[in-house]
Structure formats: C-alpha cells, structure tokens
XYZ file of C-alpha atoms in Angstrom:
360
model
C -112.411 -136.943 28.678
C -111.528 -140.884 29.069
C -107.730 -141.918 29.225
C -107.476 -143.462 26.124
C -108.209 -140.594 23.763
C -106.105 -138.350 25.923
C -103.237 -140.479 25.373
C -103.799 -140.629 21.405
C -104.022 -136.984 21.780
C -100.593 -136.482 23.439
C -99.014 -139.662 21.111
C -100.195 -137.536 18.232
C -97.642 -134.175 19.306
C -95.010 -137.045 19.719
C -95.214 -138.112 16.422
C -95.342 -134.579 14.681
C -92.369 -134.202 16.603
C -90.611 -137.057 16.286
C -91.059 -136.455 11.950
C -88.740 -133.470 12.462
C -85.570 -135.717 12.398
C -86.341 -137.147 8.482
C -82.903 -136.761 7.238
C -80.867 -135.994 10.202
C -81.354 -138.812 12.540
C -80.636 -142.099 10.712
C -79.540 -145.043 11.286
C -81.695 -143.848 14.324
C -85.263 -143.964 14.653
C -86.933 -140.496 14.288
C -88.340 -140.471 18.341
C -90.273 -137.316 19.943
C -91.749 -137.096 23.491
C -93.653 -134.938 25.514
C -94.120 -134.724 29.366
C -97.739 -133.396 30.337
C -98.514 -132.071 33.696
C -102.013 -131.405 35.272
C -103.427 -132.656 31.576
C -101.339 -130.188 30.141
C -98.339 -130.567 28.343
C -94.888 -128.477 30.055
C -91.843 -130.022 27.648
C -91.437 -131.268 24.487
C -88.373 -132.681 22.919
C -87.284 -134.791 19.718
C -84.062 -136.411 18.531
C -82.550 -134.326 16.466
C -79.712 -135.331 14.771
C -77.642 -138.814 14.938
C -75.680 -139.510 18.147
C -77.110 -136.446 19.901
C -79.561 -136.682 23.154
C -82.905 -138.429 22.545
C -86.369 -137.312 22.748
C -86.927 -138.798 26.212
C -83.694 -136.716 27.201
C -84.669 -133.421 25.324
C -88.113 -133.319 26.867
C -87.312 -134.002 30.671
C -84.353 -131.862 30.405
C -86.887 -128.966 29.134
C -89.185 -128.870 32.444
C -88.318 -126.150 34.343
C -89.463 -126.935 37.820
C -88.075 -130.393 38.161
C -90.740 -131.145 41.333
C -93.352 -131.548 39.558
C -91.842 -134.638 37.393
C -92.933 -137.164 39.384
C -96.788 -135.861 39.247
C -96.025 -136.279 35.093
C -96.553 -138.340 32.302
C -94.213 -139.113 29.972
C -94.738 -140.160 26.560
C -92.504 -141.352 23.764
C -93.101 -142.868 20.574
C -90.755 -145.799 20.627
C -89.609 -147.447 23.925
C -86.991 -145.813 25.274
C -82.993 -147.247 25.440
C -82.233 -149.722 28.576
C -78.058 -149.508 27.535
C -75.353 -146.764 26.714
C -74.672 -146.297 23.353
C -73.623 -142.660 22.089
C -76.277 -141.415 24.886
C -76.676 -143.131 28.491
C -79.672 -144.660 29.140
C -82.889 -142.997 29.194
C -84.480 -145.868 30.851
C -81.755 -144.453 34.205
C -82.494 -140.663 32.928
C -87.039 -141.258 33.445
C -86.411 -143.519 37.137
C -84.376 -141.203 38.141
C -86.675 -138.133 37.343
C -89.548 -139.510 39.298
C -91.720 -139.923 36.497
C -94.222 -142.929 37.328
C -96.016 -143.081 34.304
C -94.723 -143.857 30.707
C -96.848 -144.170 27.088
C -94.760 -145.828 24.750
C -96.507 -146.348 21.154
C -94.478 -148.961 19.938
C -91.707 -151.333 21.254
C -87.994 -150.770 20.140
C -87.263 -153.999 17.478
C -83.116 -153.781 18.117
C -82.412 -156.585 18.790
C -80.334 -154.663 22.128
C -83.149 -153.078 23.426
C -86.692 -154.711 22.259
C -88.362 -154.853 25.433
C -86.152 -154.476 27.794
C -86.178 -150.558 28.893
C -89.868 -151.594 29.018
C -89.230 -154.344 31.773
C -86.549 -152.181 33.675
C -89.160 -149.604 34.027
C -91.830 -151.643 35.165
C -89.147 -153.374 37.853
C -89.182 -149.745 38.883
C -92.105 -149.465 39.920
C -93.067 -147.376 36.730
C -96.928 -148.017 35.541
C -95.883 -148.231 31.491
C -98.860 -148.526 28.719
C -97.430 -149.286 25.193
C -99.996 -149.416 21.980
C -100.984 -145.534 21.836
C -100.748 -145.030 17.858
C -98.418 -147.787 17.386
C -99.809 -148.481 13.688
C -98.569 -144.399 12.744
C -95.592 -145.181 15.135
C -93.992 -148.199 12.963
C -95.398 -146.123 9.843
C -93.126 -143.094 10.858
C -89.951 -145.479 11.407
C -90.562 -148.562 8.645
C -86.654 -147.892 7.534
C -86.012 -148.673 10.897
C -88.071 -151.771 11.579
C -87.140 -153.281 8.501
C -84.057 -152.862 8.844
C -83.633 -154.814 12.331
C -86.728 -157.388 11.862
C -85.067 -157.664 7.597
C -81.472 -156.710 8.133
C -81.452 -155.311 5.158
C -81.998 -151.186 4.755
C -85.259 -150.628 3.900
C -85.587 -150.156 0.094
C -87.014 -147.749 -2.485
C -87.398 -147.734 -6.289
C -87.730 -144.653 -8.538
C -88.113 -144.240 -11.721
C -90.033 -141.721 -14.522
C -91.755 -143.353 -17.687
C -93.629 -141.493 -19.881
C -97.355 -142.319 -21.242
C -96.677 -145.109 -23.398
C -95.018 -146.696 -20.732
C -90.380 -145.808 -22.382
C -88.120 -144.402 -19.094
C -85.883 -143.465 -21.806
C -85.689 -143.439 -25.666
C -83.396 -144.083 -28.622
C -80.079 -143.228 -27.503
C -77.587 -142.134 -30.862
C -74.123 -142.765 -30.611
C -73.483 -138.252 -31.119
C -76.520 -137.800 -28.556
C -75.373 -136.181 -25.052
C -74.392 -137.566 -22.077
C -77.413 -135.652 -20.446
C -80.814 -136.978 -18.848
C -83.710 -137.404 -20.768
C -86.252 -135.618 -18.501
C -90.007 -137.195 -18.734
C -91.420 -135.441 -15.274
C -91.701 -131.143 -14.615
C -89.206 -129.732 -12.428
C -90.997 -129.702 -9.723
C -90.960 -133.305 -9.423
C -87.513 -133.138 -9.807
C -87.362 -130.877 -7.114
C -89.225 -133.621 -4.714
C -87.102 -136.352 -5.794
C -83.324 -134.128 -4.382
C -85.385 -133.772 -0.859
C -86.338 -137.381 -1.042
C -82.641 -138.668 -1.523
C -82.189 -135.862 1.634
C -84.263 -138.430 3.460
C -82.775 -141.817 2.685
C -79.489 -143.208 3.471
C -78.049 -144.142 0.022
C -78.878 -143.798 -3.304
C -77.749 -146.980 -5.448
C -77.769 -146.843 -9.819
C -76.344 -148.896 -12.029
C -73.465 -148.258 -14.489
C -75.608 -147.609 -17.901
C -77.483 -144.936 -16.669
C -73.945 -142.922 -15.003
C -72.729 -143.341 -18.323
C -75.611 -142.017 -20.403
C -77.017 -139.692 -17.809
C -73.764 -138.676 -16.016
C -75.891 -137.975 -12.711
C -74.275 -136.350 -9.418
C -76.783 -138.215 -6.979
C -76.644 -135.592 -4.803
C -79.282 -132.657 -3.088
C -78.413 -129.509 -4.667
C -81.716 -128.606 -5.388
C -83.095 -129.086 -1.891
C -81.714 -128.986 1.949
C -80.191 -131.665 3.832
C -77.367 -134.116 3.669
C -76.150 -135.858 0.607
C -77.131 -140.141 0.676
C -73.626 -142.235 0.028
C -73.148 -143.199 -3.618
C -73.455 -146.237 -4.763
C -72.494 -147.372 -8.406
C -72.197 -150.726 -9.792
C -69.546 -150.670 -12.450
C -68.740 -154.744 -12.518
C -66.523 -154.200 -15.499
C -64.458 -150.582 -14.464
C -66.080 -149.050 -17.439
C -66.870 -145.903 -16.558
C -64.527 -142.849 -16.970
C -62.975 -141.120 -13.522
C -64.345 -138.563 -15.457
C -68.344 -139.045 -14.314
C -70.027 -136.343 -11.252
C -70.008 -139.875 -9.440
C -66.302 -139.831 -8.757
C -66.004 -135.920 -8.239
C -65.347 -136.317 -4.799
C -68.051 -134.181 -3.473
C -70.318 -137.315 -1.912
C -68.708 -140.605 -0.440
C -69.102 -143.221 -3.116
C -68.979 -146.304 -2.872
C -68.561 -148.153 -6.544
C -69.328 -152.419 -6.594
C -66.525 -154.354 -8.465
C -65.767 -157.523 -10.190
C -63.851 -159.791 -8.545
C -61.526 -159.390 -11.298
C -60.999 -155.865 -11.179
C -59.155 -153.498 -9.279
C -59.297 -150.165 -8.552
C -58.491 -147.510 -6.087
C -59.361 -143.810 -5.628
C -59.450 -141.079 -2.845
C -62.095 -139.813 -4.274
C -64.535 -143.352 -3.842
C -64.218 -146.606 -2.374
C -64.037 -149.439 -4.455
C -64.930 -152.820 -3.294
C -64.943 -156.568 -5.210
C -67.712 -159.130 -5.370
C -67.317 -162.612 -6.387
C -68.079 -163.493 -9.446
C -69.627 -160.145 -10.604
C -68.063 -159.889 -13.498
C -69.364 -162.923 -14.736
C -73.212 -161.227 -14.556
C -75.504 -160.395 -17.607
C -78.483 -160.338 -18.268
C -79.288 -161.404 -15.380
C -77.644 -158.616 -13.469
C -78.571 -159.007 -10.103
C -77.965 -163.069 -9.810
C -75.124 -162.845 -6.759
C -75.132 -159.726 -6.673
C -78.390 -157.783 -4.450
C -77.311 -160.095 -1.377
C -73.958 -158.974 -1.220
C -74.454 -155.869 -1.470
C -77.622 -154.978 0.911
C -75.368 -157.143 3.213
C -72.216 -154.645 3.647
C -74.814 -151.774 3.164
C -76.657 -153.765 6.398
C -72.981 -154.007 8.339
C -72.350 -150.619 7.367
C -75.615 -149.370 9.381
C -77.469 -147.747 6.139
C -81.026 -148.131 6.974
C -82.295 -146.772 3.510
C -81.805 -147.625 -0.310
C -83.282 -145.318 -3.155
C -82.109 -146.879 -5.991
C -82.684 -144.829 -9.110
C -82.168 -146.803 -12.361
C -82.036 -148.256 -14.197
C -84.439 -150.851 -16.172
C -82.570 -153.878 -15.951
C -80.580 -153.055 -11.482
C -84.554 -152.505 -11.067
C -85.979 -154.996 -12.561
C -83.424 -157.008 -11.236
C -84.950 -156.550 -6.880
C -88.159 -156.538 -8.525
C -88.031 -159.917 -9.671
C -86.788 -160.798 -6.212
C -89.226 -159.041 -4.394
C -87.080 -156.996 -2.888
C -88.758 -153.842 -2.662
C -90.974 -152.320 -0.243
C -92.028 -149.100 -2.138
C -92.630 -147.450 -5.394
C -92.521 -144.423 -5.919
C -93.180 -143.913 -9.856
C -93.448 -140.890 -12.173
C -96.216 -140.626 -15.014
C -94.860 -137.601 -17.032
C -96.987 -136.250 -19.421
C -95.317 -137.167 -23.314
C -94.522 -140.591 -25.337
C -91.256 -140.839 -27.049
C -92.895 -144.281 -28.739
C -89.580 -146.029 -28.813
C -86.994 -146.997 -26.484
C -86.263 -148.682 -22.746
C -89.298 -150.397 -21.349
C -89.586 -148.992 -18.052
C -89.509 -151.617 -15.839
C -92.402 -155.031 -15.307
C -94.180 -153.607 -12.499
C -97.629 -154.762 -10.074
C -98.124 -153.956 -6.815
C -100.598 -152.389 -4.819
C -101.322 -148.687 -5.010
C -100.856 -146.945 -1.403
C -100.987 -142.658 -2.921
C -101.706 -141.145 -5.877
C -100.477 -137.466 -6.359
C -100.762 -135.293 -8.962
C -97.457 -133.327 -9.318
C -98.256 -130.485 -12.272
C -98.692 -132.384 -15.364
C -96.734 -135.559 -13.653
C -98.865 -137.953 -11.802
C -96.762 -140.062 -8.881
C -97.992 -143.818 -7.805
C -96.839 -144.378 -4.928
C -96.399 -148.928 -3.748
C -95.680 -150.260 -0.651
C -95.331 -153.064 -0.137
C -94.029 -152.743 3.135
C -96.422 -153.865 6.980
C-alpha cells in the first residue's frame, strides 16, 4: 500500500480517538495520536480532559519498549504544542523520544503555536508531513478554529418549530410557567447531549419568564455548560431555576441596574437597558467578547425568537439546528426568520431535524 493511503488510515484512527474528548477538553482542541512501528499501531492516546496530558504524550508514554520509537512514526490530528502551558511542550518530548517521522493533520490556529511546533520538529531533523485528512481534522475542531480565527465562540442556534412555523403558542396570563413542548422526548434528550458538548448556553429574558428552564444536562451524562442569561432590567425573579446555584451562571444586565448574588455573577452592559426592538444592538459584540476573554469556545443559543433573530440578522452564527415537530399551533410566536444551506437532515421519531452550517 502506498504511503499516503497508509497515512490516511492511521490519521483516521487519530480522529476517532480525538472525538472521545468531546465535551471534556474545551477550550482545548480534541486531539488523537497513534504510534506506528513496522506498519502496526503499537500505542494510542487522546486528550481526555482540560489540563490533562496531551494526546502525543499519552501515546508515547504508552509504548512499552522505548527503544522502538526511533524507528516509529507518530501520527497526530493537530500540530504538537511548542510552549509550556498546563503541560510541557509535546514537541520536546517527541524530539527526546528520537522519533524520526511525524504526520500531522492540520496546523494549530492558536497564535502561540501556529507553525512553531512544526518548525521545531523540522529543525530537529524530523521528517514532518502536514495535511493528511486536514478537512476532517478542521471539521472535528471547528469550534477551536472559529474561536482562534474569529476571536469569539463558535455559535450554535437551536430552536423547535411547529409544522405551521411557530415556536410557541398563545400564552394566557394564568397559564403555567413551563415549556410548551413541540418535539418528542427523544429529541429533548438529544438537546441535553448537545448541551454537554458546549461550554456555554444563552437564553433571553422572555424565555426564562415563560418556561423557567434549568439549562442543564440532567437527561444526559456530562458537564453542564455555563448558563448565560440576559436580564437588562433585572425583572427576573430570583426564584427562577437559572438562579438556583446548581450551575455556574452569568447574567448580563443594563448599566443602570445593579445586583449581586452568591448564586450568579452579574455583569452590566452599557446602554443595554435602552435596547428594545433591536435587541442585540451593542450587546452581541460585548457578550461574545466577554465569553472569548473567559476562554469560552462555544455558545449554544436556545432562545427565544427575538434573541435568535438578532444573531441571524448580524450573521453571527456558525450552525443552526432546527427541529420541526409533528403538530400545529395556528397562532403564537413565529419561528426565527431563516434561510441557509442545509448541511444535514435527520428524523428523530416523529420530529424532523434540519442542520445548517455556515462555517467553512
């Protein structure tokens, strides 16, 4: 078998391994690595959790006989790091191990690395190949690439709408404060899995008032995302589930509002209290900047329609996941106004799921 085909097979395994870190390593990227000796994988590793050993270190340390490393090839799905962060530089370990060939899927977009790791390996006399399954590697770590290239989190919009295009029915004053379900239970469980894969989740004031959501992953196993709540006039009761202290919560309020709580962090936005119809004017940039500076690489926006429309209007989105439930409301709150290129279609029981992707 020709070398390029072999490289693709082993890199494919790296990407499979890397995906195991989803939801656990952010804001770091998901990375997988394998050590190949005599056309056989002799060790594997992947980045398991933020702050833990990187994939290359896991793979190299898993080799039982270090003497074979000088005749081995190391495959890794992202350029090895070249600076000392929470762990020592992986390039130093690779050089010290005596590995003579390294195959990399894609260059790291992080300005602290971005080619420096590759250059250091080459300067040490190591044969370096870059670009094997690069498209697939970028796809896997699309959040990481957007975070570093656009200086903001990767933004996922999510909503559910009826067959006649409503995301909520007509609410009467005495109606209970609870969600009006459009999709089935399987789809709702899937949403909890999605939440576990992202670092933050955003919701508007009206949705908190009407639905009183928890925004956690209680129907799945994994980390709860940071809850981000908009409450420009501080009108939300402190009895709301988002203020229960069970999950880290960041609340954006207007400049003239002041609040403090041991169960949530409050942050004021200049002129936010003046925002009415054009809800996100002056807000989205500050919100995204704040999350970026907190090393939040992904934002899951669940509603409501005004909030989602404001991000759509400014083209501030990378992915949209739209459920269509098998029912009609005939009246109520219209679904967000949206046109985009379909990336994927699924059927979740009697609900349909349309996924749109803007990221390239």
